[in-house]
JSON list of C-alpha atoms in Angstrom, two decimals:
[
{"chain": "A", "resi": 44, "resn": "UNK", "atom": "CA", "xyz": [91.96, 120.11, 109.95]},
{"chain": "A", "resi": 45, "resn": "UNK", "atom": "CA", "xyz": [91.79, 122.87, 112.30]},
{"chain": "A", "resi": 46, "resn": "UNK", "atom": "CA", "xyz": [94.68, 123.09, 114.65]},
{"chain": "A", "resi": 47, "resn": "UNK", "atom": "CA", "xyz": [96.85, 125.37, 117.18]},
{"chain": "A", "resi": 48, "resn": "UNK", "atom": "CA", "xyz": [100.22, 124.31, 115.49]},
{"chain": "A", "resi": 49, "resn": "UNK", "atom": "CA", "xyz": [101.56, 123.18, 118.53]},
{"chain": "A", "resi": 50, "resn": "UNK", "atom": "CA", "xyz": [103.72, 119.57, 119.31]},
{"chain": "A", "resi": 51, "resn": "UNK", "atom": "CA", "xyz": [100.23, 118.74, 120.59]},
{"chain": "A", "resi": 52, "resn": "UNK", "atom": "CA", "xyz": [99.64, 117.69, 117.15]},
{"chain": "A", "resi": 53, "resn": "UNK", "atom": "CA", "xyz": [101.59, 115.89, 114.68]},
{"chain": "A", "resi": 54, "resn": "UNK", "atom": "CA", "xyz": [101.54, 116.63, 111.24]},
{"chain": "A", "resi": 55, "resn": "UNK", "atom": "CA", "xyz": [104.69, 115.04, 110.92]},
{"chain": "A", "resi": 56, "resn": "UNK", "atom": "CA", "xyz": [102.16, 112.22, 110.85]},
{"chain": "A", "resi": 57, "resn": "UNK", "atom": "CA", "xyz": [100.63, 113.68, 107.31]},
{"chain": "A", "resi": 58, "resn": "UNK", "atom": "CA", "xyz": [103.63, 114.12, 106.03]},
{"chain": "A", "resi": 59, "resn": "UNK", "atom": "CA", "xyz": [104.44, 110.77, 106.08]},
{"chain": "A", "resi": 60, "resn": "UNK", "atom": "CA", "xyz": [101.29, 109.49, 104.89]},
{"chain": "A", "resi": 61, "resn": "UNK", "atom": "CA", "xyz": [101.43, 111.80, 101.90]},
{"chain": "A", "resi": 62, "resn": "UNK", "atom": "CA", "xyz": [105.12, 111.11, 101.31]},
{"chain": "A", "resi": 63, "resn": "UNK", "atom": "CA", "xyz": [104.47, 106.82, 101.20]},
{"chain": "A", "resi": 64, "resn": "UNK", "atom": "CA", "xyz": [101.92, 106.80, 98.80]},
{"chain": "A", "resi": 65, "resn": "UNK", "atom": "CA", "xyz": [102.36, 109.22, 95.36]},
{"chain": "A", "resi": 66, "resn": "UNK", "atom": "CA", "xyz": [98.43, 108.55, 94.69]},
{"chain": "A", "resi": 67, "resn": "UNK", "atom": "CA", "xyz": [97.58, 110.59, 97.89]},
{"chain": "A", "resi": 68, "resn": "UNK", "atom": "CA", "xyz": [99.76, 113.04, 96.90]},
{"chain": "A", "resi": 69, "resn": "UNK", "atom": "CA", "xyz": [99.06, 113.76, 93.43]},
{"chain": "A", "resi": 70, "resn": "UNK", "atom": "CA", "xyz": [94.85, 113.44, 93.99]},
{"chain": "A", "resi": 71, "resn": "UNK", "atom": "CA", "xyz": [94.79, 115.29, 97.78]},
{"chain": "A", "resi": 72, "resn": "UNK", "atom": "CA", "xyz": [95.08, 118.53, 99.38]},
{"chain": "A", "resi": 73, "resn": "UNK", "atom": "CA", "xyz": [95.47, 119.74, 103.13]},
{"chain": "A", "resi": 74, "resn": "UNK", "atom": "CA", "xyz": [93.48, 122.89, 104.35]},
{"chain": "A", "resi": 75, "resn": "UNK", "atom": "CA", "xyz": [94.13, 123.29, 107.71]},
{"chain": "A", "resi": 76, "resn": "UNK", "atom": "CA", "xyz": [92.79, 126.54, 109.61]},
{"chain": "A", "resi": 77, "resn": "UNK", "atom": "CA", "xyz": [93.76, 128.38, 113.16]},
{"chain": "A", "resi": 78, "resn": "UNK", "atom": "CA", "xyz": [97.65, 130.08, 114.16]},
{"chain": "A", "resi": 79, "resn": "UNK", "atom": "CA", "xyz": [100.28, 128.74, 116.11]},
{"chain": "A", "resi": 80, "resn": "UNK", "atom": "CA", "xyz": [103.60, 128.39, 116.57]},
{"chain": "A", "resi": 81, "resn": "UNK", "atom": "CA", "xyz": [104.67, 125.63, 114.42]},
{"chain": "A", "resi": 82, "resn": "UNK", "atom": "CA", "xyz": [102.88, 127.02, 111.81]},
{"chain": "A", "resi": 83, "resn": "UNK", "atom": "CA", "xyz": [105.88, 128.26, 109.51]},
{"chain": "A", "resi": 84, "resn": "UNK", "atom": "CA", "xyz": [107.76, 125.04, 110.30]},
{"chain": "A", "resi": 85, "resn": "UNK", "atom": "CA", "xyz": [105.08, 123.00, 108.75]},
{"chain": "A", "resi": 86, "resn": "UNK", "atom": "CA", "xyz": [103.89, 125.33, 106.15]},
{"chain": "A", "resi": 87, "resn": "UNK", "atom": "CA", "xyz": [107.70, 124.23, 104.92]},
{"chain": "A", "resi": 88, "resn": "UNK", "atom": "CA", "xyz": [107.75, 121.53, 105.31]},
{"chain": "A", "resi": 89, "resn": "UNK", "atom": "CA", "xyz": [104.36, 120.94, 103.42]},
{"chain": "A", "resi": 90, "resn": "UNK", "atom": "CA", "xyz": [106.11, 122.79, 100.59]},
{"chain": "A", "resi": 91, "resn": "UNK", "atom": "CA", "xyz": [109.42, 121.10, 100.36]},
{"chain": "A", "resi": 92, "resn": "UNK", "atom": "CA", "xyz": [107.91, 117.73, 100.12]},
{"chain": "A", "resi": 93, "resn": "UNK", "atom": "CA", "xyz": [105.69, 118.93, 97.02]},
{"chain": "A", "resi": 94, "resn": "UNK", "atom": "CA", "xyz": [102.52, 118.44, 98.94]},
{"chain": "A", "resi": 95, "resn": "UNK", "atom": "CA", "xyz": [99.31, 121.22, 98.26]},
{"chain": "A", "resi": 96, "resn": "UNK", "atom": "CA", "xyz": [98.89, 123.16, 101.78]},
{"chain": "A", "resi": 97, "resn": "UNK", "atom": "CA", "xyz": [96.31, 125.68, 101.96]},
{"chain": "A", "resi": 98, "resn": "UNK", "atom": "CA", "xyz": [96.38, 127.83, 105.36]},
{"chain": "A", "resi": 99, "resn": "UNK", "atom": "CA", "xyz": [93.63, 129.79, 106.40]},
{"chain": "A", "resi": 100, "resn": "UNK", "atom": "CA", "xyz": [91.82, 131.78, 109.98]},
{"chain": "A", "resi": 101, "resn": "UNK", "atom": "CA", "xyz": [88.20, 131.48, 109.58]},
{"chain": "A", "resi": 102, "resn": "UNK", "atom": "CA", "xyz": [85.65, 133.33, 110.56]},
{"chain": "A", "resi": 103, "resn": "UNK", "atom": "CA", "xyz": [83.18, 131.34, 113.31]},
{"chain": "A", "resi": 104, "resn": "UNK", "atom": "CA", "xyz": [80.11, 131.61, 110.60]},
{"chain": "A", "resi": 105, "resn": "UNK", "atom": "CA", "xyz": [82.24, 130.02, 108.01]},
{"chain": "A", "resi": 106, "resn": "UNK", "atom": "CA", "xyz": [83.96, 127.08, 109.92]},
{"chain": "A", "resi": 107, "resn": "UNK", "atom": "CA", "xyz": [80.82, 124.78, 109.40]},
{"chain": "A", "resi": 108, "resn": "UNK", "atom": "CA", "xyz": [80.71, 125.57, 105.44]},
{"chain": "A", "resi": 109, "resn": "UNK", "atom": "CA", "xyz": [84.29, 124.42, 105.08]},
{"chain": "A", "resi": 110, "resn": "UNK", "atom": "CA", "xyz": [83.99, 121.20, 106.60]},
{"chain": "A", "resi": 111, "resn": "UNK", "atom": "CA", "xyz": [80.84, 120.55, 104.87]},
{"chain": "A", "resi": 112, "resn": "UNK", "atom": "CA", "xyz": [82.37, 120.51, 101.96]},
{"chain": "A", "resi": 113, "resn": "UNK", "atom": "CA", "xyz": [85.71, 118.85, 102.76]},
{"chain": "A", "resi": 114, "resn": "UNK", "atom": "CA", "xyz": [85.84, 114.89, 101.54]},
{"chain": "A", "resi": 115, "resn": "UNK", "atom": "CA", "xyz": [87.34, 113.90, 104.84]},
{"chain": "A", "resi": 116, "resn": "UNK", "atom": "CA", "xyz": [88.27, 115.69, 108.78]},
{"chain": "A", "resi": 117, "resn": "UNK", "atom": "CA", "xyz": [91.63, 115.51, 110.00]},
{"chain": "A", "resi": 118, "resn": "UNK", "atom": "CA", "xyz": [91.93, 115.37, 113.90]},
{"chain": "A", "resi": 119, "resn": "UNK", "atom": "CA", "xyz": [95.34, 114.66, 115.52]},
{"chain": "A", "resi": 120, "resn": "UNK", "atom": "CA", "xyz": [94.05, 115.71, 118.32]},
{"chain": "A", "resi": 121, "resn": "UNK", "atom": "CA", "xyz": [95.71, 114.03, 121.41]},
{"chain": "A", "resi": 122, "resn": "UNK", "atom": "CA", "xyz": [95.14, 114.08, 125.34]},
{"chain": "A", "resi": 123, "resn": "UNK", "atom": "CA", "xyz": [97.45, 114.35, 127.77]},
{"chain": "A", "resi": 124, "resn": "UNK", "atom": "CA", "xyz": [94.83, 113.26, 130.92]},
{"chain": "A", "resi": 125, "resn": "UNK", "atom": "CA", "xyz": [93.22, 110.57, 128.03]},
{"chain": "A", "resi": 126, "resn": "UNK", "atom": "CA", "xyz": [89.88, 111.55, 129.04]},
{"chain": "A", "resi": 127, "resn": "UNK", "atom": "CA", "xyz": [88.87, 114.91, 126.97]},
{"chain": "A", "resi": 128, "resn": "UNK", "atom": "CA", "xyz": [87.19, 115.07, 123.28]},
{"chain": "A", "resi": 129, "resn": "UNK", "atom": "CA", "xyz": [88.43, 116.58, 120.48]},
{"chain": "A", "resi": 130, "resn": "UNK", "atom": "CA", "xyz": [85.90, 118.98, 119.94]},
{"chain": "A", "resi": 131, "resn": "UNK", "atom": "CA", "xyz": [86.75, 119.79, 116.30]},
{"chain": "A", "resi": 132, "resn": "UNK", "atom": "CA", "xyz": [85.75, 115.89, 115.70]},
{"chain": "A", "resi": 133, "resn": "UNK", "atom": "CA", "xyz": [82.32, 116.66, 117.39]},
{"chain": "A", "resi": 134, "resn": "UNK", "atom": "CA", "xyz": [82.23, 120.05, 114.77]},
{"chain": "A", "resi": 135, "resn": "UNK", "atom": "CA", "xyz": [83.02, 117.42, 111.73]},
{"chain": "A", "resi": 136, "resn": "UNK", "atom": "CA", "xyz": [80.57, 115.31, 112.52]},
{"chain": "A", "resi": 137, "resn": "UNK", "atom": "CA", "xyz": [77.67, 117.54, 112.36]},
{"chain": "A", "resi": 138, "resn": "UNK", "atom": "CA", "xyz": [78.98, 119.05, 109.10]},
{"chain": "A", "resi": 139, "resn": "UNK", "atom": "CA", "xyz": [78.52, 115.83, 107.92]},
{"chain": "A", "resi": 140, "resn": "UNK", "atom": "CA", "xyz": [82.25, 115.13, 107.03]},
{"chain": "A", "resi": 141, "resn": "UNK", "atom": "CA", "xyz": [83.92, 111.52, 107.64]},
{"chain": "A", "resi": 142, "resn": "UNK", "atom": "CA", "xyz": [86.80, 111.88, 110.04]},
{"chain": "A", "resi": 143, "resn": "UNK", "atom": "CA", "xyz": [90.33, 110.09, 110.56]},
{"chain": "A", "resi": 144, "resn": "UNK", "atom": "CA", "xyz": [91.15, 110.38, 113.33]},
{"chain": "A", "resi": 145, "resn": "UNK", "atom": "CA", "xyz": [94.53, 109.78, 116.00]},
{"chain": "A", "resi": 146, "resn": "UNK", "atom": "CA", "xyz": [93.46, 107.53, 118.10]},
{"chain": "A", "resi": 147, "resn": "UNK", "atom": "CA", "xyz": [93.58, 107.21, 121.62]},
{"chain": "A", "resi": 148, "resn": "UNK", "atom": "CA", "xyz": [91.70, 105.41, 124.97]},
{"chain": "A", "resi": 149, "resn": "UNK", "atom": "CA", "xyz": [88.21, 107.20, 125.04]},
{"chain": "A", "resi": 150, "resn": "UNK", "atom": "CA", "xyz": [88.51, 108.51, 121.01]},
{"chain": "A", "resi": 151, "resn": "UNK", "atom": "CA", "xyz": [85.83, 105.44, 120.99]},
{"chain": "A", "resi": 152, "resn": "UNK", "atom": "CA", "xyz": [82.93, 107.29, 123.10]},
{"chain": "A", "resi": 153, "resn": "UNK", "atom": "CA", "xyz": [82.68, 109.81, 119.75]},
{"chain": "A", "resi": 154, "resn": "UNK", "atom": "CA", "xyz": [83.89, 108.08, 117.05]},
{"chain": "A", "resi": 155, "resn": "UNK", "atom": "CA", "xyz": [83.59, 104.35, 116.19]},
{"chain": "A", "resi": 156, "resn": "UNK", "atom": "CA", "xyz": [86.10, 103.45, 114.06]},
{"chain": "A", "resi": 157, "resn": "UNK", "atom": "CA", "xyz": [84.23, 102.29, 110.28]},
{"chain": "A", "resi": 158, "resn": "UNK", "atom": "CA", "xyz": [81.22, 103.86, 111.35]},
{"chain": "A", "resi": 159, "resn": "UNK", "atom": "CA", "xyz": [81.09, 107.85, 110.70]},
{"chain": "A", "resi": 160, "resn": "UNK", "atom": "CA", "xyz": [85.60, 107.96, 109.75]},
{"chain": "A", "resi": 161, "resn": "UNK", "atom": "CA", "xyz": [88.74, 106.05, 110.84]},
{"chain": "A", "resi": 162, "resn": "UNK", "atom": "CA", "xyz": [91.00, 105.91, 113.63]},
{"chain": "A", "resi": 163, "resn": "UNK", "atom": "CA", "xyz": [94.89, 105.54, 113.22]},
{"chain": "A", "resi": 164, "resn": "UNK", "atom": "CA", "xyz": [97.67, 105.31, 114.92]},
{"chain": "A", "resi": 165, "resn": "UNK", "atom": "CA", "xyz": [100.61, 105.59, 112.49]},
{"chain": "A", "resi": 166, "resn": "UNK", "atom": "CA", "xyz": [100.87, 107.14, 108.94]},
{"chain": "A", "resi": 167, "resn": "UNK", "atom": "CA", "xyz": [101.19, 103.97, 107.36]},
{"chain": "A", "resi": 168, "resn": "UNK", "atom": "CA", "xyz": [97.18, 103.29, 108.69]}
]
């Protein structure tokens, strides 16, 4: 995931997900790239709960060669007007990566839930 480490997104969301199922946990990691504010907090938080974080800024040339080799995007991207694009989804895509998504009203227009990833809602989904 790539990600400003603002309240805009929730990773509070992957914790959870990670923390209800040990199988996730024990076969998954989380790299997640970009600075921010919440960064620390989460960084943690990741750690406390035993779950593998790897943080890193990436050069522009190099963005596209991480996700392509990533098994799966991470976007909890979320809109405040509900009319914008996550544009990392849009970078994911063309790396050829399947993405899961937070879902929200026009998340369809890009990303058709079964298709190309998965939209959610909660982190029991």
């Amino acid at each position: 995931s790539s990600t400003s480490w603002t309240r805009d997104e929730d990773f509070d969301l992957v914790l959870d997900a990670f923390k209800s199922s040990s199988k996730v946990q024990e076969r998954w990691g989380l790299i997640v790239t970009g600075k921010g504010p919440l960064k620390g907090h989460y960084i943690r938080r990741f750690k406390e709960e035993g779950i593998a974080l790897a943080t890193a800024w990436v050069a522009p040339a190099d963005y596209p060669l991480l996700l392509s080799v990533a098994n799966l995007g991470l976007s909890l991207h979320t809109s405040s007007s509900k009319l914008d694009l996550p544009m990392k989804v849009v970078d994911m895509l063309g790396a050829g990566t399947p993405v899961a998504s937070l879902d929200y009203p026009c998340l369809a227009e890009l990303l058709e839930n079964g298709k190309a990833g998965w939209t959610f809602n909660t982190s029991k989904d």
